[in-house]
Coordinates of C-alpha atoms and ligand atoms in Angstrom, one line a residue:
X16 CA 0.0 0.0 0.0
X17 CA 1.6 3.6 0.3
X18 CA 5.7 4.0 1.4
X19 CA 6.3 6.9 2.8
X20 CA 10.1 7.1 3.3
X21 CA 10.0 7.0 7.1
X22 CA 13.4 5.7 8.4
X23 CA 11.7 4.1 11.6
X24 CA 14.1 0.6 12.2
X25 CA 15.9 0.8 15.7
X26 CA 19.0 -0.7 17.0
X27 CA 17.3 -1.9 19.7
X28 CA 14.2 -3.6 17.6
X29 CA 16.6 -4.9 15.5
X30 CA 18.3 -6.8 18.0
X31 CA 15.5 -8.9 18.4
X32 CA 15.9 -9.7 14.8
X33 CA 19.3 -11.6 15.8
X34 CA 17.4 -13.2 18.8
X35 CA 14.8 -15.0 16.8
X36 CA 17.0 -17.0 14.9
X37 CA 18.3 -18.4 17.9
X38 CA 15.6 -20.4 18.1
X39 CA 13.5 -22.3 20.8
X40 CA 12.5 -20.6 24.3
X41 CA 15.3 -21.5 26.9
X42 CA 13.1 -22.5 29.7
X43 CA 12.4 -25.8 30.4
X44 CA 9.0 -27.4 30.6
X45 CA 7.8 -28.8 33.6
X46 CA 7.6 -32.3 34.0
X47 CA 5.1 -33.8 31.8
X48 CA 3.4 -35.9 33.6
X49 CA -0.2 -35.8 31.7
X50 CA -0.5 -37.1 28.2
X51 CA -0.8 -35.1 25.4
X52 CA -3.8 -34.3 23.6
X53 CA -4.8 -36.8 20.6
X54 CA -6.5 -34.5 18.2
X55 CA -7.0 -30.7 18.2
X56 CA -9.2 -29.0 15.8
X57 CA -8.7 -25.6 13.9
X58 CA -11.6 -23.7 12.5
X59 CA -10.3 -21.2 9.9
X60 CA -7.3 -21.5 7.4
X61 CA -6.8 -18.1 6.8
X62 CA -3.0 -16.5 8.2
X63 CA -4.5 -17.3 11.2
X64 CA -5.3 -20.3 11.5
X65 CA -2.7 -21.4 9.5
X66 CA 0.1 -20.1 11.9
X67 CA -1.9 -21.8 14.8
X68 CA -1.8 -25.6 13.3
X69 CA 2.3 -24.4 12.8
X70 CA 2.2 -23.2 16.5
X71 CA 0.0 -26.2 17.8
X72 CA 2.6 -28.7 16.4
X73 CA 5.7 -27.0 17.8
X74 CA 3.7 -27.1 21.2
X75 CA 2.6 -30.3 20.9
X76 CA 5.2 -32.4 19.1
X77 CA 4.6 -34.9 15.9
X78 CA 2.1 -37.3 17.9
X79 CA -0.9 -35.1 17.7
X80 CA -3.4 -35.1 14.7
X81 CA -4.3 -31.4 14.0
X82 CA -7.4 -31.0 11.3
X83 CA -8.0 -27.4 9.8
X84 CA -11.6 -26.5 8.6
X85 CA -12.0 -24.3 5.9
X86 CA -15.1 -23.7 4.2
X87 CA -13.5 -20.8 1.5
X88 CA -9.8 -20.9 0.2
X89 CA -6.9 -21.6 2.1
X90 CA -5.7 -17.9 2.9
X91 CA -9.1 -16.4 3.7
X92 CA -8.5 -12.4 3.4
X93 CA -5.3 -13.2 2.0
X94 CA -6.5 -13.7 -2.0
X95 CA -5.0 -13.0 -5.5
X96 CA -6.7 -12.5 -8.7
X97 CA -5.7 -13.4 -12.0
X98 CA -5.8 -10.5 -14.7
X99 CA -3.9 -11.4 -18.2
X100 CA -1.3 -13.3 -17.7
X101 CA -0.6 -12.4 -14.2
X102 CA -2.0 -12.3 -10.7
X103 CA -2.6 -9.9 -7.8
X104 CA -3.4 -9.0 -4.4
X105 CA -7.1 -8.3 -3.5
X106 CA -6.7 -8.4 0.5
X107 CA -4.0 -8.2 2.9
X108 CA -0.8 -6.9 1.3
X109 CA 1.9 -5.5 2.7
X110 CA 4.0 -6.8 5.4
X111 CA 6.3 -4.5 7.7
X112 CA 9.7 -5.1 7.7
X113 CA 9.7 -5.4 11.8
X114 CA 6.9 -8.5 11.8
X115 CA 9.1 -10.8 12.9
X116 CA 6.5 -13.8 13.0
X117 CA 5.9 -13.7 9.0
X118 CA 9.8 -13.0 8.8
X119 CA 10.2 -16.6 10.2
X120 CA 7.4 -17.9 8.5
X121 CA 8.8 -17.4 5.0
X122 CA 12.4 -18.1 5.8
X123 CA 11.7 -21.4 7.6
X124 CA 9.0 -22.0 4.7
X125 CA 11.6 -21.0 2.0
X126 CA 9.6 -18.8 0.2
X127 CA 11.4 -15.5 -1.0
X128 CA 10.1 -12.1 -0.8
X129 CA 9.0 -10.5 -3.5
X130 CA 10.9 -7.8 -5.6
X131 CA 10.8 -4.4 -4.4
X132 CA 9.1 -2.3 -7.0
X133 CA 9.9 1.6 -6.0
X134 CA 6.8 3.1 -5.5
X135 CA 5.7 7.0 -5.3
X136 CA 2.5 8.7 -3.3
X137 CA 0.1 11.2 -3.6
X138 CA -2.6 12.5 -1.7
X139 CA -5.8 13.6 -3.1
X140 CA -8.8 15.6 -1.7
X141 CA -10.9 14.4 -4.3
X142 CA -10.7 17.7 -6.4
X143 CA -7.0 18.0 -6.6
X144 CA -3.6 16.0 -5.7
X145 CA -2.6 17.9 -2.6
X146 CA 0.5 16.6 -2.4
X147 CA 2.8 14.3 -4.8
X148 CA 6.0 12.8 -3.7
X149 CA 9.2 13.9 -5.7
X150 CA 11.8 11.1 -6.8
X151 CA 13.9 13.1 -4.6
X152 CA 14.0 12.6 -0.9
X153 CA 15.5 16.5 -0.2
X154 CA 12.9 17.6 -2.0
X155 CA 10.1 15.7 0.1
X156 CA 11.6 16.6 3.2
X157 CA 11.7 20.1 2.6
X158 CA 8.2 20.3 1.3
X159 CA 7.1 18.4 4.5
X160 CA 9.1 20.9 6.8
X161 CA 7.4 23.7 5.2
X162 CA 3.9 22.5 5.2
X163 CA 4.1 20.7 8.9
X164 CA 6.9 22.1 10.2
X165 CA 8.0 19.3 12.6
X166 CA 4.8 17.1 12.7
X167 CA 6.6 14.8 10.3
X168 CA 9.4 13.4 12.3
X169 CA 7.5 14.2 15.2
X170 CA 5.0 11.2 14.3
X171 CA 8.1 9.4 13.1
X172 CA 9.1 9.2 16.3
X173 CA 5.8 8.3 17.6
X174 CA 5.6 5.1 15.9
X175 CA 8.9 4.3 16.6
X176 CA 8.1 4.5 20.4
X177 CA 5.1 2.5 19.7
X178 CA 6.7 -0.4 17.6
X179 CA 9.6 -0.2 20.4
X180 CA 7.0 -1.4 22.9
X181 CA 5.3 -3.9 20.7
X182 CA 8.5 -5.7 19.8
X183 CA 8.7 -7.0 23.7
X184 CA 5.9 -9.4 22.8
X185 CA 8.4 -11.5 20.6
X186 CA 11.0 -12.3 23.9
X187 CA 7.8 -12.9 26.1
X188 CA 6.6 -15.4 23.6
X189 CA 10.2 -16.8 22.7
X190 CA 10.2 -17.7 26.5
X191 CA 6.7 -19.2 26.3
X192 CA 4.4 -16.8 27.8
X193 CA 0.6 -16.1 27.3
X194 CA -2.1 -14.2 28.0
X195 CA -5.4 -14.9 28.5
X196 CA -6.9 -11.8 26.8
X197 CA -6.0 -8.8 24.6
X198 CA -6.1 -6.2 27.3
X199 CA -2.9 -8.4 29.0
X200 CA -1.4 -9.2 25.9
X201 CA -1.4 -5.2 25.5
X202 CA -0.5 -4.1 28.9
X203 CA 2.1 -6.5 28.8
X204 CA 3.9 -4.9 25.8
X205 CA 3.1 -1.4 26.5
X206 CA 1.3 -1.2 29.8
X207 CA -1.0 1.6 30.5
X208 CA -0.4 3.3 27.6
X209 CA -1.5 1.0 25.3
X210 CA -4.3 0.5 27.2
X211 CA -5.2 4.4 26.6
X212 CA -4.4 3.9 23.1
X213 CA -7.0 1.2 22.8
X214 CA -9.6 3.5 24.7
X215 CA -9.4 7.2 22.4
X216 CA -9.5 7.8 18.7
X217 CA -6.3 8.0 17.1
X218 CA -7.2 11.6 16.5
X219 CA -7.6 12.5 20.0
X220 CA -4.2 10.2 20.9
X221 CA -3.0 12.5 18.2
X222 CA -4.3 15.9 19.1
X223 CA -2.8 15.2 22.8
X224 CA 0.7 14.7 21.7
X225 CA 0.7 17.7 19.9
X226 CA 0.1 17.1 16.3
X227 CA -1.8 19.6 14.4
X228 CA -5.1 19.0 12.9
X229 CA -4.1 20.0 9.6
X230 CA -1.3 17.4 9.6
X231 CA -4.1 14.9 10.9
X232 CA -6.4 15.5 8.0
X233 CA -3.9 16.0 5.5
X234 CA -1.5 13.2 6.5
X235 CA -2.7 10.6 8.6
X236 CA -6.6 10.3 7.4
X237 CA -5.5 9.4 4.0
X238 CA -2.9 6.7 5.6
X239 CA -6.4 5.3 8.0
X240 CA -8.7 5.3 4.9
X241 CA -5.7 3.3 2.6
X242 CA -4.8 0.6 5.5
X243 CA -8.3 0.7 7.3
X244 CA -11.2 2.1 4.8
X245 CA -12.0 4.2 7.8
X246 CA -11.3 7.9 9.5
X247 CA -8.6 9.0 12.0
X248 CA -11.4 8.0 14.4
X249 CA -10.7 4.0 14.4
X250 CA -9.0 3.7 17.9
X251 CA -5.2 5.0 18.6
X252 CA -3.7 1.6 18.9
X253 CA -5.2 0.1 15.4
X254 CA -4.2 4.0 14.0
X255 CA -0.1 3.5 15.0
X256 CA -0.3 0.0 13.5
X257 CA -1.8 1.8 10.5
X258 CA 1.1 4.7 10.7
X259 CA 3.5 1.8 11.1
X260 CA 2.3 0.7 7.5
X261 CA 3.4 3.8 5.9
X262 CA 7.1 3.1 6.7
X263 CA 10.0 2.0 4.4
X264 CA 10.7 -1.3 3.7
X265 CA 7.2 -3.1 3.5
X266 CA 7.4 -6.4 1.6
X267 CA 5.1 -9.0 0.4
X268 CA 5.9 -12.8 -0.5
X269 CA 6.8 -13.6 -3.9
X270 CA 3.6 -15.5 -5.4
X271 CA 1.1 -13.9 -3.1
X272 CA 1.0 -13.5 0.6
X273 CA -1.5 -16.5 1.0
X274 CA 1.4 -19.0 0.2
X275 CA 2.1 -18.6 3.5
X276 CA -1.4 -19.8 4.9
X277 CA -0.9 -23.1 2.3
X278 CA 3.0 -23.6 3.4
X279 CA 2.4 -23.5 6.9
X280 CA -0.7 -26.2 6.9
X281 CA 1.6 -28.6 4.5
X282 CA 4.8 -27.6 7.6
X283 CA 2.3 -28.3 10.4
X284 CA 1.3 -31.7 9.0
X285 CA -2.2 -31.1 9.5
X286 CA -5.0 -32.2 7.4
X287 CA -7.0 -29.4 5.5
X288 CA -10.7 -30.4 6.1
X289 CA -13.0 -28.6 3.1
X290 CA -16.2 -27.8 5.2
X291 CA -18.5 -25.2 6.8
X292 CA -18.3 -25.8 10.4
X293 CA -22.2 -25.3 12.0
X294 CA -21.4 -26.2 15.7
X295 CA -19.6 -27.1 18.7
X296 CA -21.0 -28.6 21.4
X297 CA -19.3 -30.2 24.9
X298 CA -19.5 -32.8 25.8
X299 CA -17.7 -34.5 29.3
X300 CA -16.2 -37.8 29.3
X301 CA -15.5 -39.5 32.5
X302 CA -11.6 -40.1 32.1
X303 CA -9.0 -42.8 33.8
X304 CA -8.3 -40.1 36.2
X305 CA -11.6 -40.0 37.7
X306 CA -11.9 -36.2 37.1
X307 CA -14.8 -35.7 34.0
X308 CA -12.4 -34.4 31.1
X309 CA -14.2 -32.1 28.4
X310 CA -14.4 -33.2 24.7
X311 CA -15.6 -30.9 21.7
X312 CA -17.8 -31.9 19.3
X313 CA -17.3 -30.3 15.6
X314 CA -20.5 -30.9 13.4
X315 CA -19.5 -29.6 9.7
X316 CA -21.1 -29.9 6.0
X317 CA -18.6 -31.0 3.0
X318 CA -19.7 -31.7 -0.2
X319 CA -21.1 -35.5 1.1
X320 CA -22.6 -34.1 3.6
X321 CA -23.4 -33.6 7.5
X322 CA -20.8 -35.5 9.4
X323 CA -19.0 -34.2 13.0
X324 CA -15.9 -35.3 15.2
X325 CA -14.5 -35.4 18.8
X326 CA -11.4 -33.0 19.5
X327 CA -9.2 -32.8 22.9
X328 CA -8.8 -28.9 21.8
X329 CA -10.4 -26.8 19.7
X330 CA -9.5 -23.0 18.3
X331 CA -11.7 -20.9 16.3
X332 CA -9.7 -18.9 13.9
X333 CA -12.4 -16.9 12.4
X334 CA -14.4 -13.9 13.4
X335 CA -17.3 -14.6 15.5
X336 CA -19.4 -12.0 13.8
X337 CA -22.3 -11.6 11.3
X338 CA -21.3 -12.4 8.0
X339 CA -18.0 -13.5 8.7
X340 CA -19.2 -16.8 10.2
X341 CA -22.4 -19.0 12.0
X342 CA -21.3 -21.1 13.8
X343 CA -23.7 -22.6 17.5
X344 CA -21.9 -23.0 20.7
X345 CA -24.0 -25.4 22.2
X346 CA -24.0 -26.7 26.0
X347 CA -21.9 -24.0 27.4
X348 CA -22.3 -22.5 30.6
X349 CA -22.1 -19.3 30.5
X350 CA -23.3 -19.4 26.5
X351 CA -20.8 -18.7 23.7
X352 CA -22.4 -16.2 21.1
X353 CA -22.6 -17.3 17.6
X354 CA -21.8 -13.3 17.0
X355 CA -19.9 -10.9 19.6
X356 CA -21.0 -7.1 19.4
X357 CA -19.6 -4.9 17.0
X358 CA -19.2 -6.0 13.5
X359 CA -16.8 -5.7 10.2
X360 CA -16.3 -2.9 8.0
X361 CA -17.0 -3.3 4.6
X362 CA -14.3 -2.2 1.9
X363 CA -14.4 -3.1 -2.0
X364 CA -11.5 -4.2 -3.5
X365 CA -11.6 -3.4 -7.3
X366 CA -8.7 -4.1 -9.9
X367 CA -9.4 -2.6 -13.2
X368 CA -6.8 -3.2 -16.2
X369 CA -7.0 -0.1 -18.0
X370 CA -6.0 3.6 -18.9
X371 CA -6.7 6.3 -16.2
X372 CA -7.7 9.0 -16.6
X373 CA -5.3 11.6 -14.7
X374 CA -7.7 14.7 -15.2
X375 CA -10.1 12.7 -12.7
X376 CA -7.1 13.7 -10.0
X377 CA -7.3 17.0 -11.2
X378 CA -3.7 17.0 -12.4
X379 CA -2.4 19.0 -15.5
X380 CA 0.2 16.7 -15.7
X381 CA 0.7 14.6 -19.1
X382 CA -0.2 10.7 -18.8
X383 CA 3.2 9.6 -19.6
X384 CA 4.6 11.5 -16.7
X385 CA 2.3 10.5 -13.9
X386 CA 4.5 8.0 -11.9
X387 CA 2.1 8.0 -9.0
X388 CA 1.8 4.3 -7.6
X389 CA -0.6 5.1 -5.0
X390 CA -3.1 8.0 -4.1
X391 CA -4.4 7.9 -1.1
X392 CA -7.2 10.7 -0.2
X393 CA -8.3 12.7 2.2
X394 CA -11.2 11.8 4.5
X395 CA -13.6 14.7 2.1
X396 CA -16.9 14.8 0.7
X397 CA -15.7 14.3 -2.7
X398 CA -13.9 11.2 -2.3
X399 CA -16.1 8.3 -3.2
X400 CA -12.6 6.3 -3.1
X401 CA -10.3 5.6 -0.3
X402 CA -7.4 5.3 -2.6
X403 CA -6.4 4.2 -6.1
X404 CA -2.7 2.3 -6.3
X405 CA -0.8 0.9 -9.5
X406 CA -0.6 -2.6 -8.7
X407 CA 2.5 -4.7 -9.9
X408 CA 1.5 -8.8 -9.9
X409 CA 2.7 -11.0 -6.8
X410 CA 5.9 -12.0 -8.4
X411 CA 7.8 -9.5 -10.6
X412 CA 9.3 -10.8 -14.0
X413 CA 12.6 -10.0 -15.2
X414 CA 12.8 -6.5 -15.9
X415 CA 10.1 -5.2 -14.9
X416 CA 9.2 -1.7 -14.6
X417 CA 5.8 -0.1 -13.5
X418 CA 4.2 1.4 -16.6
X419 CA 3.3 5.0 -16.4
X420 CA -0.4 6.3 -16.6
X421 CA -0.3 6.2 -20.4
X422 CA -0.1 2.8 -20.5
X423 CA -2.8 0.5 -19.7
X424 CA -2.0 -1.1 -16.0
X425 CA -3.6 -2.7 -13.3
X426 CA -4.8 -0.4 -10.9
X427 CA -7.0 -1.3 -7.3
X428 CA -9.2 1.3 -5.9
X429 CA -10.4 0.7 -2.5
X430 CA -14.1 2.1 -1.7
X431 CA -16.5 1.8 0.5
X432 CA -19.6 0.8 -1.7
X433 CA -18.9 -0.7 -5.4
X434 CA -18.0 1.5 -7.8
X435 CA -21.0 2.3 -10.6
X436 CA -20.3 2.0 -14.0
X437 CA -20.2 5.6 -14.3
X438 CA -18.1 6.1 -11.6
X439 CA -15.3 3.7 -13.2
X440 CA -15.7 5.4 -17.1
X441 CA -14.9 8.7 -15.2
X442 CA -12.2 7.1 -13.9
X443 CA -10.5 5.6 -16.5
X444 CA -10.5 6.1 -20.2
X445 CA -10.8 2.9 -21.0
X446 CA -10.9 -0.7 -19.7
X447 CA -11.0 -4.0 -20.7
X448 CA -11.6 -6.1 -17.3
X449 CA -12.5 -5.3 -14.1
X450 CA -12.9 -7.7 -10.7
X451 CA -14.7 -6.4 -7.6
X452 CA -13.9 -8.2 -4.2
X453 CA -16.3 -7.2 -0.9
X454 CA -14.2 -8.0 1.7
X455 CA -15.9 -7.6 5.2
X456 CA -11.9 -6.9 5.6
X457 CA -11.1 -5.6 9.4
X458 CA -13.5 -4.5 12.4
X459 CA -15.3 -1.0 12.0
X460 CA -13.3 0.6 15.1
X461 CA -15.8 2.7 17.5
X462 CA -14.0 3.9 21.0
X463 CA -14.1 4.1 23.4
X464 CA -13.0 0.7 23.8
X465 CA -15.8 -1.9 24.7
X466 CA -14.1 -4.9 26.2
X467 CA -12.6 -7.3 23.2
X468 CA -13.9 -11.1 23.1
X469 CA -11.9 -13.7 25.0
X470 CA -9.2 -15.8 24.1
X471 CA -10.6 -18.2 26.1
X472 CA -14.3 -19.2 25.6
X473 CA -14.1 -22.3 27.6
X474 CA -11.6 -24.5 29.1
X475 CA -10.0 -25.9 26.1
X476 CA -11.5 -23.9 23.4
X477 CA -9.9 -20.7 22.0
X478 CA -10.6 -17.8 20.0
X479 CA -8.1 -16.1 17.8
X480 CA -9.7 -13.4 16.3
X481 CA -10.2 -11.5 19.6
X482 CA -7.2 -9.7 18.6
X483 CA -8.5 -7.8 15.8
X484 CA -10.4 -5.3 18.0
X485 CA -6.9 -4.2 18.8
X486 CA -5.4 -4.1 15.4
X487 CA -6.3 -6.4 11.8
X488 CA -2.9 -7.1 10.6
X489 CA -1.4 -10.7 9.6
X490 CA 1.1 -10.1 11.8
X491 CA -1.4 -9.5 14.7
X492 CA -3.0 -12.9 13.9
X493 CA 0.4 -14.8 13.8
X494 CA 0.9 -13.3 17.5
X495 CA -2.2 -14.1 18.7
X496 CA -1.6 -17.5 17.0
X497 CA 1.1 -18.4 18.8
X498 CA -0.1 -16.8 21.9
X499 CA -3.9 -19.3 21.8
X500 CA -0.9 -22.3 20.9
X501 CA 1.2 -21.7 24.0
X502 CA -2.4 -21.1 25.9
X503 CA -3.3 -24.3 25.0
X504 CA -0.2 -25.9 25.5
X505 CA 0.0 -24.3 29.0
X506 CA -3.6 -25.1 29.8
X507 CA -2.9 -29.0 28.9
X508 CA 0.1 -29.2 30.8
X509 CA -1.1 -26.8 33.6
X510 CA 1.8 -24.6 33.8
X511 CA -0.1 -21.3 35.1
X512 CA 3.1 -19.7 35.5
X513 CA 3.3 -19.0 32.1
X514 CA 0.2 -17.4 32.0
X515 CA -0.5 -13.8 32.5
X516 CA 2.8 -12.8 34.3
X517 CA 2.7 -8.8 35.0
X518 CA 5.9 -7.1 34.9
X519 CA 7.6 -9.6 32.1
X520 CA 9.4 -6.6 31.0
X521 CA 11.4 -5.9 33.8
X522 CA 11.6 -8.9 34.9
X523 CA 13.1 -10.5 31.5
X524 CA 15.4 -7.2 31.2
X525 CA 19.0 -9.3 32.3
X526 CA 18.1 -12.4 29.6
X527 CA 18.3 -10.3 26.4
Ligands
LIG4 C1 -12.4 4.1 28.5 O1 -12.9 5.5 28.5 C2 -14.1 5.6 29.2 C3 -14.5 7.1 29.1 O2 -14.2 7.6 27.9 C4 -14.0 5.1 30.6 O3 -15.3 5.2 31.2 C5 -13.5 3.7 30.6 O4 -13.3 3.2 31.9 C6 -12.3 3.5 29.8 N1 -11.9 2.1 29.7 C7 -10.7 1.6 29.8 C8 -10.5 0.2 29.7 O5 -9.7 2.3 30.1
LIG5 C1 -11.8 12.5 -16.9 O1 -12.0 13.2 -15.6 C2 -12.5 14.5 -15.8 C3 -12.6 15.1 -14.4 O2 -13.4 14.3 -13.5 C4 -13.8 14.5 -16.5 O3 -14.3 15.8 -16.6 C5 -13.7 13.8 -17.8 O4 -14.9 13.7 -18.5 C6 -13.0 12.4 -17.7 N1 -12.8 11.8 -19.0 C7 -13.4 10.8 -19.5 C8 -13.0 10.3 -20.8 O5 -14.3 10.3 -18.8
LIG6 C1 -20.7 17.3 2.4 O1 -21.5 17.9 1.4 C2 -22.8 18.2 1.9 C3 -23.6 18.8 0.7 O2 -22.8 18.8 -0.5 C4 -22.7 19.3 3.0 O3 -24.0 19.6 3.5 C5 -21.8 18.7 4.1 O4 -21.6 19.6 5.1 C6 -20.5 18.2 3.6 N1 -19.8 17.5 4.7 C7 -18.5 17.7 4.9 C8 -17.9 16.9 6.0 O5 -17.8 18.5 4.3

């Protein structure tokens, strides 16, 4: 999406870098006296889902059968589209350069990163390009300086305090900690403050620190509407994720992000199940033990039919809201909804190979000079689009080299509500195909903060997508993926000491 050249990579985050690769936690386990679990079931194969069957089997060792259930394409909102002879991301896209869970995902998976295709912004107000990024850096800066004066760096060095915080979750997990919900998870990276963040608008997290509203408007709105399809209203936490994704350095996976979600099932060893689940019931099983010992029941539909299994564990990687899933929790005390409050914001993802028309951006400049890859816009009556990018396929050929505007291209313009006919002919001057997707892509953020779903909705069942009401991002999923995994794991093997631990930060200080 856009690159904004924001040097934000720190020593310190970078360190952590050097740590992963070091590989498993240090501590040892306790003494495993129970048995492990014999078959654990994941609902959901998006990134997910995917990086909890990965998670699951480094927790649980070869001897446990994991079965995924996926009712769309592997992937979920991570999907490519084929136009001509090539394809192209319709949903999740860009990856930052500090998400060190997808990092390891693709260098233990093999799979290379795409080629970096230098990419230039705009900003539109959907009359005229307020702003268009030179090839020159100087030039930028300068132009930044005399518009915001010092707003610039200042939210440079925002994020960077932001992202400092967040990178602690990757040595709390490396030493096998969890949390039991998204408020500890938070605190536990960046204490109260986070907390805060979660609870205002990123406007008024903004506004406090001293940015200026122009800057706001100008600046970050177009970077919300690009990343989230919403306003600088979405809460502050989700917003400095957003920011985040404005930085240099972004990357994507050569092929299509979703590779991923297929490479970790086929690493995992577990089996892809093609089915909608419809419910999951408990039921308790006396065990040898004497203490009753919950099972969960999956019932799902395939193509032969109705048919349903037992599972030790269970996690639901997929949102518990309307039209992102219906599934029945039955025989739970308290009751499980089928659908948490608050629901999914709709943004339409729509590639069109053709010729824009530049004089809809109200430039005077000629076609074959507009190097523009992405225009993002201003949060303004007049823009029916939240932002309109040149889109280069998922794995570059030799040689290639973005076409400009004269040219017929692939562009994606992300909007609210389709685009009419007449709304895509003023547009573009012509086209030859054009592919809508509605994603229901990322919750519609309202603070202040109403308390996020549970990780845990019952003693052995889990809940993944809690996280998004902090922030939608694949790398958010991964960490709550490994976080339900070592959950689970720490559950099974009742080791609460791993569980919400306060102070990790201080106390973990001496091991880096
Ligand atoms: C969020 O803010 C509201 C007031 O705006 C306050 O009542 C509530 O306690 C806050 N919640 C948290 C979790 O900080
Ligand atoms: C291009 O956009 C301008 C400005 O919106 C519009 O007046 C013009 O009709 C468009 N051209 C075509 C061919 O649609
Ligand atoms: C949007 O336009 C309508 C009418 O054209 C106007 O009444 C309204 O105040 C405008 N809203 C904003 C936020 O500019």
């Amino acid at each position: 999406m856009p690159t904004m050249r924001l040097q934000t990579l720190s020593l310190r985050a970078l360190l952590f870098l050097g740590l992963w690769h070091t590989g498993r936690r240090s501590l040892a386990s306790a003494p495993e006296l129970q048995e492990q679990p014999k078959k654990i079931a994941v609902v959901g194969a998006g990134i997910g889902g995917a990086a909890t069957a990965y998670y699951l089997r480094q927790e649980f060792g070869p001897g446990v059968k994991i079965d995924v259930f996926e009712d769309g394409s592997v992937g979920g909102r991570l999907a490519t589209v084929k136009i001509g002879d090539y394809e192209y991301e319709t949903g999740g896209s860009v990856i930052h350069p500090l998400n060190l869970h997808m990092k390891h995902f693709v260098d233990k998976l093999g799979i290379p990163q795409r080629k970096d295709v230098p990419s230039k912004m705009a900003i539109f107000d959907g009359k005229h390009i307020l702003f268009e990024e030179s090839d020159w850096f100087i030039v930028n800066f300068f132009r930044m300086l005399w518009r915001y004066g010092l707003n610039f760096l200042r939210m440079q060095m925002w994020v960077e305090t932001v992202l400092d915080k967040f990178m602690r979750i990757y040595q709390y997990q490396q030493f096998g900690y969890s949390f039991s919900t998204v408020e500890r998870l938070l605190h536990a990276m960046g204490g109260d403050s986070f907390l805060t963040l979660m609870n205002q608008t990123l406007e008024e997290a903004m506004m406090g620190e001293g940015f200026s509203q122009v800057f706001i408007n100008d600046i970050v709105a177009p970077i919300t509407r690009v990343n989230y399809g919403q306003s600088v209203r979405i809460n502050g936490f989700v917003g400095a994720v957003s920011l985040a994704g404005a930085d240099s350095g972004l990357w994507a996976v050569d092929g299509g992000n979703k590779k991923v979600c297929s490479g970790l099932l086929y690493n995992s060893k577990s089996e892809l199940i093609p089915a909608r689940v419809t419910s999951i019931s408990v039921k308790v099983r006396p065990s040898k033990r004497g203490t009753p010992v919950s099972l969960y029941e999956i019932s799902y539909v395939d193509q032969s039919g109705a048919a349903h299994s037992l599972y030790d564990i269970v996690i639901v990687a997929t949102p518990l809201h309307r039209g992102k899933s219906d599934i029945t929790f039955s025989g739970f005390s308290p009751p499980i909804p089928s659908h948490y409050p608050g629901h999914y914001h709709q943004t339409v993802a729509t590639l069109v190979h053709g010729l824009l028309n530049v004089s809809y951006l109200g430039t005077t400049e000629a076609a074959s000079e507009f190097t523009v890859s992405d225009v993002l816009t201003t949060d303004s009556n007049g823009s029916i689009i939240n932002s309109l990018s040149s889109l280069d396929p998922v794995h570059i050929p030799k040689g290639y080299k973005r076409p400009p505007a004269s040219q017929a291209n692939v562009w994606k313009v992300f909007s609210k509500k389709p685009l009419s006919q007449e709304q895509l002919e003023n547009m573009f001057l012509s086209y030859d195909s054009v592919s809508e997707t509605k994603w229901l892509a990322y919750p519609a953020y309202h603070p202040p903060h109403r308390k996020t779903p549970p990780f845990i909705l019952h003693n052995r069942l889990y809940y993944l997508n809690a996280v998004e009401w902090a922030a939608s991002a694949m790398e958010m999923s991964a960490i709550a993926a490994r976080n339900v995994a070592l959950l689970a794991h720490h559950h099974w093997h009742e080791q609460k000491s791993k569980i919400d631990q306060e102070d990790l930060h201080t106390r973990l200080r001496g091991e880096l």
